[in-house]
Coordinates of C-alpha atoms in Angstrom, one line a residue:
Chain W
M1 CA 7.5 28.2 -2.6
N2 CA 7.3 26.6 0.7
V3 CA 8.0 23.0 0.9
L4 CA 7.3 20.7 3.9
V5 CA 8.8 17.2 4.0
C6 CA 7.6 14.7 6.5
V7 CA 9.9 12.1 7.7
S8 CA 9.4 9.2 10.0
R9 CA 11.8 6.8 11.9
V10 CA 11.2 3.1 11.4
P11 CA 12.7 -0.2 12.2
D12 CA 15.5 -1.2 9.6
T13 CA 13.8 -3.3 6.8
A14 CA 16.3 -6.2 7.7
A15 CA 15.1 -6.1 11.2
R16 CA 13.4 -9.1 12.6
V17 CA 10.2 -8.4 14.5
K18 CA 9.7 -9.6 18.1
V19 CA 6.5 -8.6 20.0
G20 CA 7.2 -6.4 23.1
E21 CA 6.2 -6.9 26.7
D22 CA 2.9 -5.1 26.3
G23 CA 1.8 -7.5 23.7
K24 CA 0.8 -4.6 21.5
N25 CA 4.1 -3.1 20.1
I26 CA 7.3 -4.3 18.8
D27 CA 10.2 -5.0 21.3
E28 CA 12.6 -2.2 20.3
N29 CA 15.5 -3.7 22.0
G30 CA 18.6 -4.1 19.7
V31 CA 16.4 -3.0 16.8
K32 CA 18.3 -0.5 14.4
F33 CA 16.1 2.5 13.4
I34 CA 16.5 4.2 10.1
V35 CA 14.9 7.0 8.0
N36 CA 11.7 5.5 6.4
P37 CA 13.1 4.5 3.0
Y38 CA 10.2 6.2 1.2
D39 CA 10.8 9.4 3.0
E40 CA 14.3 9.4 1.6
F41 CA 12.5 9.9 -1.8
A42 CA 10.5 12.8 -0.4
L43 CA 13.4 14.5 1.1
E44 CA 15.4 14.2 -2.3
T45 CA 12.2 15.5 -4.0
G46 CA 12.1 18.6 -1.7
I47 CA 15.7 19.2 -2.1
R48 CA 15.6 19.2 -5.8
L49 CA 12.9 21.7 -5.7
K50 CA 15.3 23.9 -3.6
E51 CA 18.0 23.4 -6.1
S52 CA 15.8 24.0 -9.5
A53 CA 13.2 26.6 -8.1
G54 CA 14.7 28.1 -5.0
A55 CA 12.1 26.2 -2.6
N56 CA 12.4 26.6 1.2
V57 CA 12.4 23.2 2.4
T58 CA 11.4 22.2 6.0
A59 CA 11.7 18.7 7.3
L60 CA 9.2 17.5 10.1
V61 CA 9.1 14.6 12.3
V62 CA 6.2 13.9 14.5
G63 CA 7.4 11.5 17.3
P64 CA 9.6 11.1 20.4
D65 CA 12.8 12.9 21.2
T66 CA 14.9 10.0 19.8
A67 CA 13.4 10.9 16.2
Q68 CA 15.8 13.9 16.2
D69 CA 18.4 11.6 14.4
V70 CA 16.1 11.5 11.3
L71 CA 16.2 15.3 11.4
R72 CA 19.9 15.5 11.2
T73 CA 20.0 13.1 8.2
A74 CA 17.4 15.5 6.7
Y75 CA 19.9 18.5 7.3
A76 CA 22.9 16.5 5.9
M77 CA 20.8 16.0 2.7
G78 CA 20.1 19.7 2.5
V79 CA 17.0 20.8 4.0
D80 CA 16.8 24.4 5.3
K81 CA 15.0 23.9 8.5
A82 CA 13.9 21.0 10.9
I83 CA 10.8 20.7 13.2
L84 CA 10.1 17.9 15.8
V85 CA 6.7 17.9 17.0
K86 CA 6.8 15.9 20.2
N87 CA 4.6 13.0 20.5
D88 CA 5.5 9.8 22.2
N89 CA 5.2 6.4 20.3
G90 CA 2.3 4.3 21.6
N91 CA 0.0 7.2 21.7
S92 CA -0.3 8.1 18.0
D93 CA -2.0 6.7 15.0
S94 CA -2.2 8.0 11.4
Y95 CA -4.9 10.3 12.2
S96 CA -3.2 12.0 15.2
V97 CA 0.0 12.3 13.1
A98 CA -1.9 13.9 10.1
E99 CA -3.3 16.4 12.5
D100 CA 0.0 17.6 13.7
I101 CA 1.4 17.7 10.2
A102 CA -1.6 19.6 8.8
A103 CA -1.0 22.2 11.9
V104 CA 2.5 22.6 10.9
A105 CA 1.6 22.8 7.2
K106 CA -0.8 25.7 8.0
E107 CA 1.4 27.6 10.2
L108 CA 4.3 27.6 7.6
N109 CA 2.0 28.3 4.7
S110 CA 3.3 25.3 2.9
D111 CA 2.6 25.0 -0.9
L112 CA 3.7 21.5 -1.2
V113 CA 3.7 18.7 1.5
I114 CA 5.8 15.8 0.6
M115 CA 6.0 12.4 2.2
G116 CA 6.9 8.8 1.5
R117 CA 4.1 6.6 0.1
Q118 CA 4.0 4.7 3.3
S119 CA 5.9 4.2 6.6
I120 CA 7.2 0.8 6.5
D121 CA 6.0 0.1 10.0
Y122 CA 2.1 0.4 9.9
D123 CA 2.1 0.3 6.0
S124 CA -1.2 2.3 6.0
F125 CA -0.6 4.7 3.0
S126 CA -2.9 7.1 4.6
K127 CA -1.2 10.3 5.8
S128 CA -1.0 12.2 2.6
S129 CA -4.7 11.9 1.9
M130 CA -5.5 12.6 5.6
V131 CA -3.3 15.8 5.7
G132 CA -4.7 16.8 2.3
A133 CA -8.4 16.4 3.6
M134 CA -7.5 18.2 6.7
L135 CA -6.1 21.2 4.9
D136 CA -9.1 21.0 2.4
K137 CA -6.4 20.5 -0.4
P138 CA -6.0 18.0 -3.1
S139 CA -3.7 15.1 -2.4
I140 CA -1.9 12.6 -4.8
S141 CA -0.5 9.4 -3.5
V142 CA 2.2 7.1 -4.7
V143 CA 3.8 9.6 -7.1
S144 CA 6.7 8.2 -9.1
K145 CA 7.0 11.3 -11.5
L146 CA 6.5 14.8 -10.8
E147 CA 6.5 18.2 -12.7
I148 CA 5.7 21.6 -11.2
N149 CA 4.8 24.4 -13.7
D150 CA 2.9 27.7 -13.4
G151 CA 1.6 26.7 -10.1
K152 CA 0.3 23.3 -11.3
V153 CA 1.5 19.8 -10.3
L154 CA 1.5 17.1 -12.9
A155 CA 2.1 13.8 -11.3
E156 CA 2.3 10.2 -12.6
R157 CA 1.1 7.3 -10.1
D158 CA 1.1 3.5 -10.5
I159 CA -2.3 2.0 -10.8
E160 CA -3.5 -1.6 -11.2
G161 CA -2.0 -2.6 -14.5
G162 CA -0.7 0.8 -15.6
K163 CA -0.2 4.5 -14.8
E164 CA -2.3 7.5 -14.6
T165 CA -1.4 11.2 -14.8
I166 CA -3.0 13.6 -12.4
E167 CA -3.1 17.4 -12.6
S168 CA -3.6 19.3 -9.4
S169 CA -3.6 23.0 -8.3
L170 CA -1.2 24.1 -5.4
P171 CA -1.1 23.8 -2.4
C172 CA -1.2 20.0 -2.6
V173 CA 0.0 17.0 -0.5
I174 CA 1.8 14.3 -2.4
S175 CA 3.2 10.9 -1.2
V176 CA 6.1 9.7 -3.4
Q177 CA 7.6 6.3 -4.1
K178 CA 10.7 4.7 -5.5
G179 CA 11.4 5.9 -9.2
I180 CA 10.9 9.6 -8.5
Y181 CA 14.5 10.5 -7.7
D182 CA 17.4 8.5 -6.1
P183 CA 18.1 9.8 -2.7
R184 CA 21.6 11.3 -2.5
Y185 CA 24.2 10.2 0.1
P186 CA 25.1 13.0 2.5
K187 CA 28.8 14.0 2.3
L188 CA 30.8 13.7 5.5
P189 CA 31.3 17.7 5.9
D190 CA 27.5 17.9 5.6
I191 CA 26.9 15.3 8.2
M192 CA 29.2 17.1 10.7
K193 CA 27.5 20.4 10.0
A194 CA 24.0 18.9 10.5
K195 CA 25.0 17.9 14.1
K196 CA 25.0 21.7 14.9
K197 CA 21.8 22.8 13.1
P198 CA 19.0 23.9 15.2
I199 CA 15.9 21.8 15.7
D200 CA 12.6 23.6 16.3
I201 CA 10.7 21.6 19.0
K202 CA 6.8 22.0 19.1
E203 CA 4.1 20.4 21.3
S204 CA 1.8 18.2 19.7
V205 CA -1.7 19.7 19.0
N206 CA -3.7 16.5 17.8
S207 CA -7.0 15.7 19.2
G208 CA -6.1 12.2 20.3
V209 CA -6.2 8.7 18.6
K210 CA -9.0 7.3 16.8
T211 CA -7.8 3.8 16.7
E212 CA -6.5 1.4 19.3
V213 CA -4.3 -1.8 19.1
L214 CA -5.6 -4.6 21.1
S215 CA -2.9 -7.0 20.5
M216 CA 0.2 -8.0 18.4
G217 CA 1.3 -11.5 17.1
I218 CA 3.7 -12.9 14.7
P219 CA 1.9 -14.7 11.9
Q220 CA 2.4 -18.6 12.0
T221 CA 1.8 -20.4 8.8
S222 CA 2.3 -23.8 8.6
R223 CA 4.1 -24.9 5.3
V224 CA 4.0 -28.2 3.7
G225 CA 7.9 -28.1 3.3
K226 CA 8.4 -30.5 0.5
I227 CA 11.8 -29.7 -0.9
V228 CA 13.4 -32.0 -3.4
G229 CA 16.1 -32.3 -5.9
D230 CA 16.1 -31.4 -9.6
S231 CA 15.6 -35.0 -11.1
E232 CA 13.0 -35.4 -13.8
S233 CA 10.9 -37.7 -11.5
E234 CA 11.2 -35.0 -8.6
I235 CA 10.2 -32.3 -10.7
N236 CA 7.2 -34.3 -11.8
E237 CA 6.3 -35.3 -8.1
I238 CA 6.4 -31.5 -7.2
I239 CA 4.2 -30.4 -10.0
D240 CA 1.7 -33.4 -9.5
A241 CA 1.6 -32.1 -5.8
L242 CA 0.9 -28.6 -6.9
H243 CA -1.9 -29.9 -9.2
K244 CA -3.5 -32.6 -7.0
D245 CA -2.8 -31.7 -3.3
A246 CA -2.4 -27.8 -3.2
K247 CA -4.7 -27.5 -6.5
V248 CA -3.1 -24.2 -7.5
I249 CA -2.3 -25.3 -11.1
Chain I
M1 CA -26.9 -4.1 14.3
S2 CA -24.3 -2.6 11.9
K3 CA -24.9 -0.9 8.7
I4 CA -21.9 -1.2 6.2
L5 CA -21.4 1.2 3.2
V6 CA -19.4 -0.3 0.5
F7 CA -17.6 1.8 -2.3
V8 CA -17.8 -0.3 -5.6
E9 CA -15.9 0.3 -8.8
E10 CA -17.2 -1.0 -12.3
N11 CA -14.9 -2.3 -14.8
D12 CA -16.4 -3.2 -18.2
G13 CA -20.0 -3.4 -16.9
N14 CA -19.3 -5.7 -14.1
L15 CA -18.0 -4.9 -10.6
K16 CA -14.2 -5.3 -9.9
R17 CA -13.3 -8.4 -8.3
S18 CA -12.0 -6.4 -5.3
S19 CA -15.4 -4.7 -4.9
N20 CA -17.2 -8.1 -5.0
E21 CA -14.6 -9.1 -2.1
A22 CA -15.6 -6.1 -0.1
L23 CA -19.3 -6.6 -0.5
S24 CA -19.0 -10.4 0.5
A25 CA -17.1 -9.3 3.6
A26 CA -19.8 -6.6 4.4
S27 CA -22.5 -9.2 4.1
K28 CA -20.7 -11.4 6.6
F29 CA -20.0 -8.8 9.2
G30 CA -22.8 -6.4 8.7
S31 CA -26.6 -6.6 9.1
E32 CA -27.2 -4.1 6.2
V33 CA -25.1 -3.7 3.1
I34 CA -25.3 -0.5 1.1
A35 CA -23.2 -0.1 -2.1
I36 CA -22.0 3.3 -3.4
A37 CA -20.9 3.7 -6.9
V38 CA -20.1 6.7 -8.7
N39 CA -21.5 7.7 -12.2
A40 CA -22.1 4.0 -12.9
N41 CA -24.5 2.2 -15.4
D42 CA -27.8 1.3 -13.7
S43 CA -26.7 -2.4 -14.0
V44 CA -24.4 -1.8 -11.1
A45 CA -27.5 -2.4 -8.7
D46 CA -28.0 -5.9 -10.1
A47 CA -24.1 -6.5 -10.0
A48 CA -23.8 -5.3 -6.4
A49 CA -27.1 -7.3 -5.3
N50 CA -25.5 -10.5 -6.4
Y51 CA -22.9 -10.0 -3.9
G52 CA -24.9 -9.2 -1.0
A53 CA -25.9 -5.5 -1.4
N54 CA -29.5 -4.8 -0.2
K55 CA -29.3 -1.2 -1.9
T56 CA -27.1 0.5 -4.2
L57 CA -26.7 4.3 -4.3
N58 CA -25.4 5.6 -7.8
A59 CA -23.9 9.0 -7.3
S60 CA -24.4 11.3 -10.2
H61 CA -23.2 14.9 -10.8
D62 CA -22.3 16.7 -13.9
L63 CA -19.0 17.3 -12.5
L64 CA -18.2 13.7 -11.9
E65 CA -17.5 13.1 -15.6
N66 CA -14.0 13.8 -14.4
Y67 CA -12.3 11.5 -11.8
S68 CA -11.2 13.5 -8.7
S69 CA -10.2 11.9 -5.5
V70 CA -11.2 14.8 -3.6
A71 CA -14.7 14.7 -5.0
V72 CA -15.3 11.0 -4.9
A73 CA -14.1 11.0 -1.1
K74 CA -16.8 13.7 -0.3
V75 CA -19.4 11.6 -2.2
I76 CA -18.6 8.4 -0.1
A77 CA -18.7 10.6 3.2
Q78 CA -21.9 12.3 2.2
A79 CA -23.4 8.9 1.4
A80 CA -22.1 7.6 4.6
K81 CA -23.8 10.4 6.5
S82 CA -27.2 10.4 4.8
E83 CA -27.3 6.6 5.4
N84 CA -26.1 6.7 8.9
A85 CA -23.6 3.8 8.1
N86 CA -21.6 2.4 11.2
S87 CA -18.8 1.2 8.9
I88 CA -17.5 2.1 5.5
F89 CA -15.6 -0.6 3.5
L90 CA -13.2 0.1 0.5
S91 CA -10.8 -2.0 -1.4
A92 CA -7.2 -1.5 -0.3
N93 CA -6.4 -1.1 -4.1
S94 CA -4.7 2.2 -5.7
A95 CA -8.1 4.1 -5.6
G96 CA -9.3 2.8 -2.3
K97 CA -6.0 3.6 -0.5
E98 CA -6.2 7.2 -1.6
L99 CA -9.8 7.7 -0.9
A100 CA -10.4 5.9 2.4
P101 CA -8.2 8.2 4.7
R102 CA -10.1 11.3 3.1
V103 CA -13.3 9.6 3.9
A104 CA -12.1 9.1 7.5
V105 CA -11.2 12.8 7.9
H106 CA -14.5 14.0 6.5
L107 CA -16.3 11.6 9.1
E108 CA -13.7 12.3 11.9
A109 CA -13.6 8.6 12.0
G110 CA -10.8 6.1 12.9
Y111 CA -9.4 4.3 9.9
I112 CA -7.8 0.9 9.5
A113 CA -5.9 0.2 6.5
D114 CA -5.2 -3.1 4.6
C115 CA -7.5 -5.3 6.8
V116 CA -7.2 -9.0 6.2
D117 CA -10.0 -10.4 8.7
F118 CA -12.6 -9.2 10.8
E119 CA -14.2 -10.3 14.0
D120 CA -17.4 -9.0 15.5
E121 CA -16.9 -8.1 19.2
G122 CA -19.8 -5.7 19.5
G123 CA -17.9 -3.6 17.0
L124 CA -15.5 -4.7 14.4
V125 CA -12.2 -5.9 15.4
A126 CA -9.8 -5.9 12.4
S127 CA -6.8 -7.8 11.9
K128 CA -4.2 -6.0 9.8
P129 CA -0.5 -6.9 8.9
V130 CA 2.2 -4.5 9.9
Y131 CA 6.0 -4.2 9.3
A132 CA 5.1 -5.8 5.9
G133 CA 3.7 -8.8 7.3
K134 CA 6.3 -9.7 9.9
A135 CA 3.7 -9.0 12.6
L136 CA -0.1 -8.9 12.6
I137 CA -2.2 -6.5 14.9
K138 CA -5.8 -6.7 16.1
T139 CA -7.2 -3.2 16.2
K140 CA -10.4 -1.5 16.5
V141 CA -11.6 2.2 16.0
N142 CA -12.6 4.1 19.1
T143 CA -15.1 6.6 17.0
N144 CA -18.7 5.8 16.3
V145 CA -18.1 5.3 12.6
G146 CA -15.0 3.4 11.2
V147 CA -13.5 3.3 7.8
Y148 CA -11.7 0.2 6.6
S149 CA -9.7 -0.6 3.6
L150 CA -9.6 -4.5 2.6
R151 CA -6.6 -6.1 1.2
P152 CA -7.3 -7.4 -2.3
N153 CA -7.4 -11.2 -2.9
V154 CA -7.9 -12.1 0.9
F155 CA -11.6 -12.0 1.4
T156 CA -13.5 -14.5 -0.7
S157 CA -16.2 -13.2 -3.0
T158 CA -19.3 -15.3 -2.5
E159 CA -22.4 -14.8 -4.5
N160 CA -25.2 -13.9 -2.1
K161 CA -28.2 -12.7 -4.2
Q162 CA -30.5 -10.0 -3.0
S163 CA -33.1 -8.2 -4.7
A164 CA -31.6 -5.2 -6.8
N165 CA -32.5 -1.9 -5.2
L166 CA -31.1 1.2 -7.1
E167 CA -31.3 4.8 -5.7
S168 CA -29.7 7.8 -7.4
F169 CA -27.7 10.0 -4.9
S170 CA -27.0 13.6 -5.5
P171 CA -24.0 14.7 -3.9
D172 CA -23.1 18.4 -3.0
L173 CA -20.0 19.2 -4.9
S174 CA -18.4 22.3 -6.4
D175 CA -15.8 23.4 -9.0
S176 CA -13.2 23.4 -6.2
D177 CA -13.5 19.7 -5.7
F178 CA -12.1 19.2 -9.2
S179 CA -8.9 21.0 -8.6
V180 CA -7.2 17.6 -8.9
V181 CA -8.2 15.4 -11.9
V182 CA -7.0 12.5 -13.8
K183 CA -5.7 13.7 -17.2
E184 CA -4.6 10.3 -18.5
V185 CA -4.4 6.6 -17.9
K186 CA -2.1 4.4 -19.7
K187 CA -2.7 0.6 -19.3
S188 CA 0.0 -1.9 -19.9
E189 CA -1.6 -4.1 -22.5
G190 CA -2.2 -7.6 -21.4
K191 CA 0.0 -7.5 -18.2
I192 CA -1.4 -8.7 -15.0
D193 CA -0.6 -6.5 -12.0
V194 CA 1.2 -8.3 -9.1
A195 CA -1.3 -6.6 -6.6
E196 CA -4.2 -8.1 -8.2
A197 CA -3.0 -11.5 -9.5
S198 CA -4.2 -14.8 -8.2
A199 CA -0.8 -16.3 -9.1
I200 CA 2.8 -14.7 -9.3
V201 CA 6.1 -15.9 -10.8
S202 CA 8.9 -13.6 -9.5
G203 CA 12.5 -13.8 -10.5
G204 CA 15.7 -12.9 -8.5
R205 CA 19.4 -12.3 -9.0
G206 CA 19.6 -16.1 -9.5
L207 CA 18.7 -15.4 -13.1
K208 CA 22.1 -13.8 -13.8
E209 CA 21.1 -11.2 -16.3
A210 CA 17.8 -9.3 -17.4
A211 CA 17.4 -11.1 -20.6
N212 CA 17.0 -14.4 -18.7
F213 CA 13.8 -13.2 -17.3
N214 CA 12.0 -14.6 -20.3
L215 CA 12.2 -17.8 -18.2
V216 CA 10.2 -16.1 -15.8
E217 CA 7.7 -14.7 -18.2
D218 CA 7.2 -18.0 -20.1
L219 CA 6.5 -19.8 -16.6
A220 CA 4.2 -16.9 -15.7
S221 CA 2.3 -17.2 -19.0
S222 CA 2.0 -20.9 -18.7
L223 CA 0.3 -20.3 -15.3
N224 CA -1.6 -17.1 -16.4
A225 CA 0.4 -15.4 -13.6
A226 CA 1.7 -11.9 -13.1
V227 CA 5.5 -11.5 -13.2
G228 CA 7.1 -10.2 -10.1
A229 CA 10.6 -9.2 -9.0
S230 CA 12.9 -9.1 -6.2
R231 CA 14.4 -5.8 -4.9
A232 CA 17.9 -6.8 -6.1
V233 CA 16.8 -7.0 -9.9
V234 CA 14.6 -3.9 -9.6
D235 CA 17.6 -1.9 -8.1
A236 CA 19.7 -3.4 -11.0
G237 CA 17.4 -2.0 -13.5
W238 CA 16.3 -5.3 -14.9
R239 CA 12.6 -4.8 -14.1
P240 CA 10.3 -1.8 -13.2
H241 CA 9.6 -1.1 -9.7
S242 CA 5.8 -1.7 -10.4
E243 CA 6.9 -5.5 -10.3
Q244 CA 8.7 -5.4 -6.9
V245 CA 7.5 -7.6 -4.3
G246 CA 8.6 -7.0 -0.6
Q247 CA 8.7 -4.6 2.1
T248 CA 9.7 -1.6 0.0
G249 CA 7.7 -3.0 -3.1
K250 CA 4.2 -4.6 -3.1
T251 CA 2.8 -6.9 -0.4
V252 CA 1.2 -9.7 -2.1
S253 CA -1.2 -12.7 -1.1
P254 CA -1.7 -14.7 -4.2
N255 CA -3.1 -18.4 -4.2
L256 CA 0.3 -19.4 -5.8
Y257 CA 3.8 -17.6 -5.4
V258 CA 6.6 -19.0 -7.4
A259 CA 10.1 -17.7 -6.5
V260 CA 12.8 -18.4 -9.3
G261 CA 16.3 -17.7 -8.3
I262 CA 15.3 -15.7 -5.1
S263 CA 17.3 -16.5 -2.1
G264 CA 14.6 -14.8 0.2
A265 CA 15.9 -11.7 2.0
V266 CA 13.8 -10.8 5.1
Q267 CA 12.3 -7.8 3.2
H268 CA 11.4 -10.0 0.3
L269 CA 9.7 -12.6 2.5
A270 CA 7.8 -10.0 4.3
G271 CA 6.1 -9.0 1.2
M272 CA 5.1 -12.6 0.0
S273 CA 4.9 -14.8 3.0
S274 CA 1.0 -14.7 3.3
S275 CA 0.8 -16.2 -0.2
K276 CA -1.4 -19.4 0.2
V277 CA 1.0 -21.7 -1.5
I278 CA 4.7 -20.9 -2.1
F279 CA 6.9 -22.8 -4.5
A280 CA 10.6 -22.0 -4.7
I281 CA 13.2 -22.9 -7.3
N282 CA 16.8 -22.2 -6.1
K283 CA 20.2 -23.5 -6.4
D284 CA 21.2 -23.1 -2.8
K285 CA 19.5 -25.6 -0.6
D286 CA 20.1 -23.5 2.5
A287 CA 18.4 -20.4 0.8
P288 CA 15.9 -18.8 3.3
I289 CA 13.3 -19.0 0.6
F290 CA 13.0 -22.7 1.4
K291 CA 12.0 -22.2 5.1
V292 CA 8.8 -20.4 3.8
A293 CA 8.1 -22.6 0.9
D294 CA 5.5 -25.3 0.6
Y295 CA 7.2 -26.9 -2.3
G296 CA 10.8 -26.5 -3.4
I297 CA 13.3 -27.7 -6.1
V298 CA 16.9 -27.5 -5.5
G299 CA 18.7 -27.0 -8.7
D300 CA 19.7 -24.8 -11.6
A301 CA 16.7 -22.7 -12.6
F302 CA 17.8 -22.8 -16.3
D303 CA 17.5 -26.5 -16.3
I304 CA 14.4 -26.8 -14.2
V305 CA 11.9 -23.9 -15.3
P306 CA 11.6 -25.4 -19.0
K307 CA 10.9 -28.7 -17.6
V308 CA 8.2 -27.3 -15.3
I309 CA 6.7 -25.4 -18.2
D310 CA 6.4 -28.6 -20.2
K311 CA 5.0 -30.5 -17.3
I312 CA 2.5 -27.7 -16.7
K313 CA 1.4 -27.7 -20.2
A314 CA 1.0 -31.4 -20.3
L315 CA -1.6 -31.0 -17.5
G316 CA -3.6 -29.1 -20.0

């Protein structure tokens, strides 16, 4: 089975966001970049399929040269092969990235494409469905439990107020979320070995972006900011304010 | 003049609230609103007309007895083509977030996810939170047709009665569109999901142990609210991930968000700071949660929460 795991490189969740000089993107100065946390679950899922079913696992990043570091992490965790499709930031959207992923999946004859449920930068939850549609194959998003038997995928996903179980044929594209498998920590010798492994660099084949960012801002909300102590009268005062002023209880 | 196709979902004979919100937004920003429902009762046309639909298409096909995201995305795209819609609106709920990107690919259209506002600048300009709400972008599609998913609980659903106009729609589908199907749905009885709730009470590590979450549950039930949790308590295994609020959990915008024993890590604040009113209870007066709170009580949650519940009950 050929498994393709798509990984992206995003600002650390603890990072504070500032708008950059162009007014459309974040200021990357001093921002630490990490492997998209959901993609770590995708990598772990792929590597488990290698261990349990002998899958051949390739990690893929679509992004600038600097994104190579996340492929080193993927190697250290245990993937067999790594591909970077070069695409400079600022000139990509979910659609164009999905096109590049779909092209690689076709070339590798991937039976299963796995990615995190969302990149925690643009939060669109969109690429698994897009890649599925581009390949004319099924997709299942936000999967928290996965079984593969006899060429069929059985996946559990969260829906509003419950869970649903979905059955799909292979090939298939899935996005995974927390709960599927805990990602392993790479061991130091594996991290060292990963530094020397080859990265296959490909040119982007996408047809261009279909969306455009006009401006970026930091949301400003003015808050009442009434913070009090815990005396009986102060508690009453706050509940009265929630009832009469804010009208939310 | 723009024609907006809105994907609507039924729930016990009515439309889901998220569908009404999408219809209301479409009435506000479009000149003509067409609802598309799949395998619905005929009453769907009345329900959709109440919230501004000028016409409702009800897609029917023998194969649609089973739910397949592949098939439903094709239905929506085919309806968009046959109606020549300029824009397609879906709710950014679990079904909509899965369908919308597929619809966009079928239409070779730009897709903007999780919109929280629109402006009409000759074409639609959407506002969309990024980095879990740490920033907000204004963005537009540069294709003739655009697909948009709308964050639940943000757009107001407003009755805007039109005369009901039902048309049946026969999509072109084949067996291969059903190679992915829903086999089973398990609903958690009586639980309100954080992503849909209009009020949420969340607990954090300040509660000290899993058993103490009954305080949060009691407060939530007094407010008819959903229960949420911080990443720390989900990682500790006290609560399921489905309740996690924050950058690596759910991003929520309820009318009221109550944080109990949550200090307010950057990634938690990112997921809830667009809530309309925030009320925090925490023993540390310097906790970051108080910087985003409208109302706050500094003190021991174990003393304060029971008093808060009594007071809420006294309000009737």
